[in-house]
XYZ file of C-alpha atoms in Angstrom:
423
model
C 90.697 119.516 81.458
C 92.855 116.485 81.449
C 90.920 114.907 84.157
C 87.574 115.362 82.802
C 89.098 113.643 79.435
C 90.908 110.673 81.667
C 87.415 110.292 83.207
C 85.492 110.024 79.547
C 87.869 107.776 78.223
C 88.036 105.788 81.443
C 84.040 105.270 81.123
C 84.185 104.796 76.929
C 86.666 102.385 77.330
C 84.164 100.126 79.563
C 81.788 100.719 77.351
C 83.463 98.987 74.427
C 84.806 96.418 76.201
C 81.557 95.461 77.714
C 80.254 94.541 74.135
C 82.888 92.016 73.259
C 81.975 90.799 76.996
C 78.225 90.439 76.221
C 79.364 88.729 73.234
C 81.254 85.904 75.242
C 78.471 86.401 77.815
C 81.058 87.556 80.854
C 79.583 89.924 83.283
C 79.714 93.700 82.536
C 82.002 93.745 85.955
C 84.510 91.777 84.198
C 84.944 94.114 81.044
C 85.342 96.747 83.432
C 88.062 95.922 84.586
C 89.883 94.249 81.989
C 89.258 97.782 80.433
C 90.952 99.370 83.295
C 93.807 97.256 82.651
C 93.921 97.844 79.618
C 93.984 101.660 80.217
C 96.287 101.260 83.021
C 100.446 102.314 83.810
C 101.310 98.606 82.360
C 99.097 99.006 78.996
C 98.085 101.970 77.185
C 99.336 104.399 80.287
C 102.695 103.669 79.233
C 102.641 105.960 76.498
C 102.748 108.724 78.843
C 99.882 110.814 76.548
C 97.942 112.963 78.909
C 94.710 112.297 79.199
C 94.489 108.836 77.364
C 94.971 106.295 79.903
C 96.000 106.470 83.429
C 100.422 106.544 83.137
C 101.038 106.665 87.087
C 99.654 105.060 90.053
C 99.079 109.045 91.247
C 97.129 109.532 88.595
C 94.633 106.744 89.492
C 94.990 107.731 93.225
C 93.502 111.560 92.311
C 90.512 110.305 91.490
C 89.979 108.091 94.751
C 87.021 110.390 95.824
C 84.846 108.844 93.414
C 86.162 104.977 94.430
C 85.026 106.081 97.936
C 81.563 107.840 96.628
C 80.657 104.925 94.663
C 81.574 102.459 97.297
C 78.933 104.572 99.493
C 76.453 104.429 96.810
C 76.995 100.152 96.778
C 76.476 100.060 100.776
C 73.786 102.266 100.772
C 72.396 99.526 97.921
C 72.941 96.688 100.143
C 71.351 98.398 103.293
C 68.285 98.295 101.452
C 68.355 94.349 102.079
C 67.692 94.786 105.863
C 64.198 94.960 105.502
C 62.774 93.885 108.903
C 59.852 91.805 106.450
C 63.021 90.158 104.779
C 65.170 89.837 107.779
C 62.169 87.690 109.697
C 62.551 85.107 106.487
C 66.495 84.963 106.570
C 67.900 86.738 108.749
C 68.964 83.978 110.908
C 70.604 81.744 108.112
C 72.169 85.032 106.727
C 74.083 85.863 110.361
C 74.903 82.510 111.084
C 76.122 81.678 107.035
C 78.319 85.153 107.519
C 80.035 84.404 110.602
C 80.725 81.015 110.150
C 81.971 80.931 106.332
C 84.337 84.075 107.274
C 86.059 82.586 110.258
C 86.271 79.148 108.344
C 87.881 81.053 105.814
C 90.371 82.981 108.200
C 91.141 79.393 109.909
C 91.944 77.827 106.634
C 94.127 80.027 105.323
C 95.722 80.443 108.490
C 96.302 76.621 109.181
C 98.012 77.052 105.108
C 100.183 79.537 105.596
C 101.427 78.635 108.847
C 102.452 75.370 107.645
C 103.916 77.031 104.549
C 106.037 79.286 107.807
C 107.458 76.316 109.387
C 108.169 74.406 105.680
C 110.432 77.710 104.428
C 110.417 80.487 107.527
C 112.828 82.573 105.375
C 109.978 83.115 102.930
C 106.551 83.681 105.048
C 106.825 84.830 108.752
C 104.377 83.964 111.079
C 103.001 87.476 111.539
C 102.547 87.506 107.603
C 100.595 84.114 108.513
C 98.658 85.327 110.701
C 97.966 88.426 109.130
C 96.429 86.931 105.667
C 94.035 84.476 107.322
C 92.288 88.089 108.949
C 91.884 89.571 105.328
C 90.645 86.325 103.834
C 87.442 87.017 105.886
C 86.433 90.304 103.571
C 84.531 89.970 100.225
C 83.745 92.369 98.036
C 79.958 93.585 98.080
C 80.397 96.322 94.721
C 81.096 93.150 92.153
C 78.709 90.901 93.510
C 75.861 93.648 93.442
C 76.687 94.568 90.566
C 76.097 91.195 88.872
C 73.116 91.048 90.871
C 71.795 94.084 88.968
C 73.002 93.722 85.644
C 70.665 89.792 85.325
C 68.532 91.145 87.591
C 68.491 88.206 89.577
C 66.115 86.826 91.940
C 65.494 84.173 94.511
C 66.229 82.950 97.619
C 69.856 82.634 96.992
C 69.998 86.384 96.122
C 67.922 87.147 98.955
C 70.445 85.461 101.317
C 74.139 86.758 99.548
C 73.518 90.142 100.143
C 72.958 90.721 103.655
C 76.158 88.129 104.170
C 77.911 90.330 101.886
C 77.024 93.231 104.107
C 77.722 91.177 107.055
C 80.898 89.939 106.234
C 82.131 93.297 106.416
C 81.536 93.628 109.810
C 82.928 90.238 110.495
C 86.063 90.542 108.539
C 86.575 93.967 110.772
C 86.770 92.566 113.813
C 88.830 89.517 112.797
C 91.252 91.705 110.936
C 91.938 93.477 113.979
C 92.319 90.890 116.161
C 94.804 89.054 114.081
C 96.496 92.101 112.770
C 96.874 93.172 116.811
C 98.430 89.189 117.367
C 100.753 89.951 114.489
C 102.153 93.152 115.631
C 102.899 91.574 119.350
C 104.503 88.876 117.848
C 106.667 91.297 115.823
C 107.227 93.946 118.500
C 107.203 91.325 121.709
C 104.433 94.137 123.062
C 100.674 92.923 123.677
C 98.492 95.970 123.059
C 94.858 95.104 124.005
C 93.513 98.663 123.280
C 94.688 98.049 119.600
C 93.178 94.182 119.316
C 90.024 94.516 120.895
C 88.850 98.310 122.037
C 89.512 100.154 118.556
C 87.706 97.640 116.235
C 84.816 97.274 118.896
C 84.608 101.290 118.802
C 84.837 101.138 115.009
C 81.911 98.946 114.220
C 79.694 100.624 116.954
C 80.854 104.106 115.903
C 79.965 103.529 112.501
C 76.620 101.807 113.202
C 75.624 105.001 115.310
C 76.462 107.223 112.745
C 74.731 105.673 109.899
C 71.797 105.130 112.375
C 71.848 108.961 112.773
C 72.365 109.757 108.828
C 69.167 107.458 108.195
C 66.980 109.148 110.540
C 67.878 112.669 109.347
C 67.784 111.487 105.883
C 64.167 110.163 106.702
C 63.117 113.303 108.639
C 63.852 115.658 105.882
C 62.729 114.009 103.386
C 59.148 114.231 104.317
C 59.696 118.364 103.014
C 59.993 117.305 99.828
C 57.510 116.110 97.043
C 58.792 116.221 93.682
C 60.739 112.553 92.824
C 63.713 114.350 91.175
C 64.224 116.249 94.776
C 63.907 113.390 97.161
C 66.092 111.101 94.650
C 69.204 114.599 95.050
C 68.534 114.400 98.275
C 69.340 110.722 98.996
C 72.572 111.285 96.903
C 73.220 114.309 99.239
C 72.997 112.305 102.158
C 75.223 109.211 100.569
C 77.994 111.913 99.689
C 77.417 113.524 103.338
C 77.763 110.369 105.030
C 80.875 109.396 102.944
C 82.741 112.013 103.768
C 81.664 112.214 107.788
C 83.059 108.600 107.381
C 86.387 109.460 106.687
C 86.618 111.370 109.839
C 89.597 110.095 112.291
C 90.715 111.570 115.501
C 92.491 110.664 118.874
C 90.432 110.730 122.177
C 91.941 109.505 125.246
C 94.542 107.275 123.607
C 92.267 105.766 121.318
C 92.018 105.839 117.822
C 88.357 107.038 116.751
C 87.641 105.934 112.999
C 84.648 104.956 111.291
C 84.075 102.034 108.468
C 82.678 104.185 105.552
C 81.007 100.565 104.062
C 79.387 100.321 107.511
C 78.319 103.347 107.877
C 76.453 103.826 104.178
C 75.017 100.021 104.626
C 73.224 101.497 107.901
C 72.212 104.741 106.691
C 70.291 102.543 103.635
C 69.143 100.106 106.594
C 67.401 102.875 108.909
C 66.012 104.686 105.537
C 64.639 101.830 104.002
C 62.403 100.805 107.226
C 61.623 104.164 108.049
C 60.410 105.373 104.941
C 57.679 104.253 103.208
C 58.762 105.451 99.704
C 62.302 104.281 100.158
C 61.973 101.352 97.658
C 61.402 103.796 95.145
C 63.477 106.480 95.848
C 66.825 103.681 96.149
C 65.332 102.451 92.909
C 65.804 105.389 91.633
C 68.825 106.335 92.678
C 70.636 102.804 91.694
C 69.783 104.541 88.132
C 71.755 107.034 88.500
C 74.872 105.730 89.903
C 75.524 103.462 87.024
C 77.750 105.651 85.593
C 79.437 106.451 88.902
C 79.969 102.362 89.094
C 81.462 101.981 85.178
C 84.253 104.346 86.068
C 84.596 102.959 89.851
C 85.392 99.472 88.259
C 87.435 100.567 85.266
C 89.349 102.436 87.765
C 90.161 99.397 90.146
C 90.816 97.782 87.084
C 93.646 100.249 86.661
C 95.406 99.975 89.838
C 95.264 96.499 89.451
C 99.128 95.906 89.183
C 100.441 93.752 86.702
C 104.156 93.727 88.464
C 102.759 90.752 91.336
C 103.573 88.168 88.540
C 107.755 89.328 88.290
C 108.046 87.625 92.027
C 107.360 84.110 91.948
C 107.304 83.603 95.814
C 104.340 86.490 95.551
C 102.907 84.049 93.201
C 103.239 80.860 94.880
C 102.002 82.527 98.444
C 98.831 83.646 96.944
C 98.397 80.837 95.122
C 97.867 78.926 98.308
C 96.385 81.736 99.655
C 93.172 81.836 97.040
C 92.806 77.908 97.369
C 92.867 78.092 101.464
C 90.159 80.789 101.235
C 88.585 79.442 98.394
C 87.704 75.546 100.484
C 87.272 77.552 103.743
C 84.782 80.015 102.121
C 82.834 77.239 100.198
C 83.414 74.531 102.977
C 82.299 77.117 105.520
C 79.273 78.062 103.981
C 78.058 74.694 102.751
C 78.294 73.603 106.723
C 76.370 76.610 108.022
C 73.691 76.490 105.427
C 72.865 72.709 106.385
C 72.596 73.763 109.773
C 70.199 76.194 109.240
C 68.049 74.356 106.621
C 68.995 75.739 103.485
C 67.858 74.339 100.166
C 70.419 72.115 98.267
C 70.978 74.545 95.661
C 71.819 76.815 98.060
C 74.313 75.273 99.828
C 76.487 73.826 97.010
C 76.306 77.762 95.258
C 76.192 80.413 97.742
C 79.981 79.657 98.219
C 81.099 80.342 94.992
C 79.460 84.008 95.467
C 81.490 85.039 98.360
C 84.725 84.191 96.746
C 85.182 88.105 95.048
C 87.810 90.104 97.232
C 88.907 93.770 96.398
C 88.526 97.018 98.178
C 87.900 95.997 101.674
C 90.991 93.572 101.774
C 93.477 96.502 99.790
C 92.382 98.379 102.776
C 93.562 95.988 104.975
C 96.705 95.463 103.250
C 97.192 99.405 103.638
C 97.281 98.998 107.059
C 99.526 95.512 107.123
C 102.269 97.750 106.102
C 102.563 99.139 109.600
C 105.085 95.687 109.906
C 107.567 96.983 107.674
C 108.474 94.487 105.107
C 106.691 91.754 106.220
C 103.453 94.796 105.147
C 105.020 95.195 101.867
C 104.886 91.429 101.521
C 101.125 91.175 102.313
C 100.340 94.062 100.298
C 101.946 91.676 96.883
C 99.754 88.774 97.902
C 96.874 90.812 97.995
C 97.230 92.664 94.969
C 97.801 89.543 93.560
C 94.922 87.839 94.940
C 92.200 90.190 94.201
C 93.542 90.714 90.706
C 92.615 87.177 90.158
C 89.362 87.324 92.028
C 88.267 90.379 90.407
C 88.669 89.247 87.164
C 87.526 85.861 88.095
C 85.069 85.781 90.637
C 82.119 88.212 88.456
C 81.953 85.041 86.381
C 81.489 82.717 89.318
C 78.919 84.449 90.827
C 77.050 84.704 87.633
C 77.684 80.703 87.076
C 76.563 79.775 90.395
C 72.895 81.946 90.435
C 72.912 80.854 86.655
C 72.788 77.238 88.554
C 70.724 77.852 91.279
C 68.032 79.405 89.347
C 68.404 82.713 90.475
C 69.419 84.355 86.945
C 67.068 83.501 83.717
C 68.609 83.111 80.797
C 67.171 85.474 78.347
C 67.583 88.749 76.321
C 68.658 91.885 78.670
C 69.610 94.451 75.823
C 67.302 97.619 76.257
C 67.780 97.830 72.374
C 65.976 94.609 72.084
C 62.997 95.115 74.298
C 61.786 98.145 73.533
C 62.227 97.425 69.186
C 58.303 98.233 67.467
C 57.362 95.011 65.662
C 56.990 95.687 62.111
């Protein structure tokens, strides 16, 4: 009972924050999670009142199946913009935009924070260093799709962010790794090649194959169905399916076996969308349904955002430099690539500002940074601190930059509005 209640009150209070929002014309990703806050263990949760408001950490955490279902639901989204007829317009500039602007990103904060090491050593280590460049690779995809969706926004700089969104994923992956595996030698004096290059090779290839697999069964049995109500269960069958065979982990041979659930979704929604033929319908269709799911997905990250970052003003300082290093390296990255491959003006000086959201893929990261003990606990801070300003931030750059590039319209969006009988 008290769960079901957390959950309504979770979703009503996005709801009412998202009209003082409209008001001051801030994306609905925005109010989310300021309403999450607001519902959170540092605001309302503190009263302890069961049920109204989320008082403990735990009690955000027990409702992490439906962070990880709607995350599926926003890769299998994205998948659905690698179209082969798309991918033959951009799908050159989009691979060579995503890996440049994510290494450019890792190099710069890298080159910051390793100069902040050698200024005050007793602060950052070098393994910390090294270790935050790797997760300033990963944006998030759910906040810029979802300010995508809400302006409906069109044009050839939407047609490009996405599939570097998806991209970047991938990227960030491998360069986490990497680093991550650097860091730990440097830590441990042990150089363990299995862990730096053979498990996040594994992990992107492993998670390709399986959505690969998911997209052709999803495509096969579809064809026994007719009615649209059917086929659109089904596709959520599949998405929850695939989640959850995502989360699967296991040893074999010395290895660890684990699969990117982001990945996996993303290329379930690639395969379907090229092998079916009513796939553009059937995803439209389901993106209606999952808007609920997506409410209550941001007002819970909104939630664990935590408010205790700001107490520790070395936290502070570090991820200050952290957001501006990533922030030049993601826009100066991007700008560079997109001249090389021929990108409009307007394109170049905006798609930067897009990439700059960070959340879920990066707190997953920082999960596994705490293998290094404290130096972990100290990259686990900046994060938190870092994507509770980009998450709160970045929704309103994206908007400002399609806003500016033409992509978003300015105009009335309220369903109210449109479909009013003239009198």
């Amino acid at each position: 009972m008290i769960t079901l209640i957390s959950i309504a009150v979770a979703m009503l209070a996005g709801l009412l924050v998202s009209r003082p929002a409209r008001a001051l014309k801030l994306p609905a990703v925005t109010a989310y999670l300021v309403a999450g806050v607001l519902i959170g263990p540092f605001c309302l949760g503190r009263l302890g009142v069961a049920g109204l408001g989320f008082p403990t950490e735990e009690s955000i955490a027990s409702l992490g199946i439906i962070s990880n279902a709607a995350l599926g639901f926003i890769a299998f989204a994205i998948g659905n913009e690698f179209r082969l007829s798309q991918l033959k317009a951009t799908g050159r500039q989009a691979t060579v935009i995503g890996i440049v602007q994510a290494v450019t990103a890792t190099a710069a904060v890298d080159i910051a924070l390793i100069v902040f090491h050698f200024i005050a050593p007793e602060k950052l280590s070098l393994p910390v260093a090294i270790t935050m460049g790797a997760i300033a690779a990963a944006t998030a995809p759910a906040a810029t799709l979802m300010v995508v969706r809400q302006y409906k926004a069109k044009g050839e700089l939407t047609d490009l962010l996405l599939p570097i969104v998806a991209l970047d994923d991938a990227v960030g992956l491998v360069i986490f790794a990497v680093s991550f595996g650097i860091a730990r030698a440097i830590q441990s004096g042990v150089v363990d090649m299995v862990t730096i290059l053979a498990e996040p090779i594994i992990e992107i290839v492993g998670s390709l194959m399986l959505g690969a697999l998911m997209g052709i069964l999803l495509t096969f049995v579809e064809r026994f169905f007719h009615s649209r109500s059917k086929r659109m269960s089904l596709c959520i069958v599949f998405v929850f399916l695939t989640v959850g065979l995502s989360m699967l982990e296991f040893e074999l041979g010395g290895v660890h076996i684990g699969f990117s659930s982001l990945l996996v979704c993303m290329m379930l929604g690639t395969i379907f969308c090229n092998l079916c033929e009513t796939s553009e319908e059937l995803m439209e269709r389901t993106d209606g349904w999952t808007t609920p799911l997506f409410i209550l997905f941001f007002v819970l990250s909104g939630a664990e955002l935590d408010l205790s970052v700001f107490r520790d003003p070395i936290v502070v300082l570090i991820g200050v430099v952290f957001l501006a290093a990533r922030a030049a390296g993601k826009y100066g990255g991007t700008y560079l690539s997109a001249s090389w491959v021929d990108c409009d003006e307007k394109i170049r000086k905006n798609l930067g500002i897009t990439l700059l959201p960070q959340a879920g893929v990066a707190l997953g990261m920082s999960v596994t940074a705490m293998e290094l003990g404290a130096d972990g606990s100290l990259i686990r801070n900046i994060v938190l601190f870092s994507v509770l300003v980009l998450e709160l931030v970045g929704p309103m750059l994206t908007k400002m930059a399609l806003i500016r590039s033409g992509d978003i319209q300015e105009g009335a969006t309220s369903a109210r509005t449109l479909n009013a009988k003239p009198h």
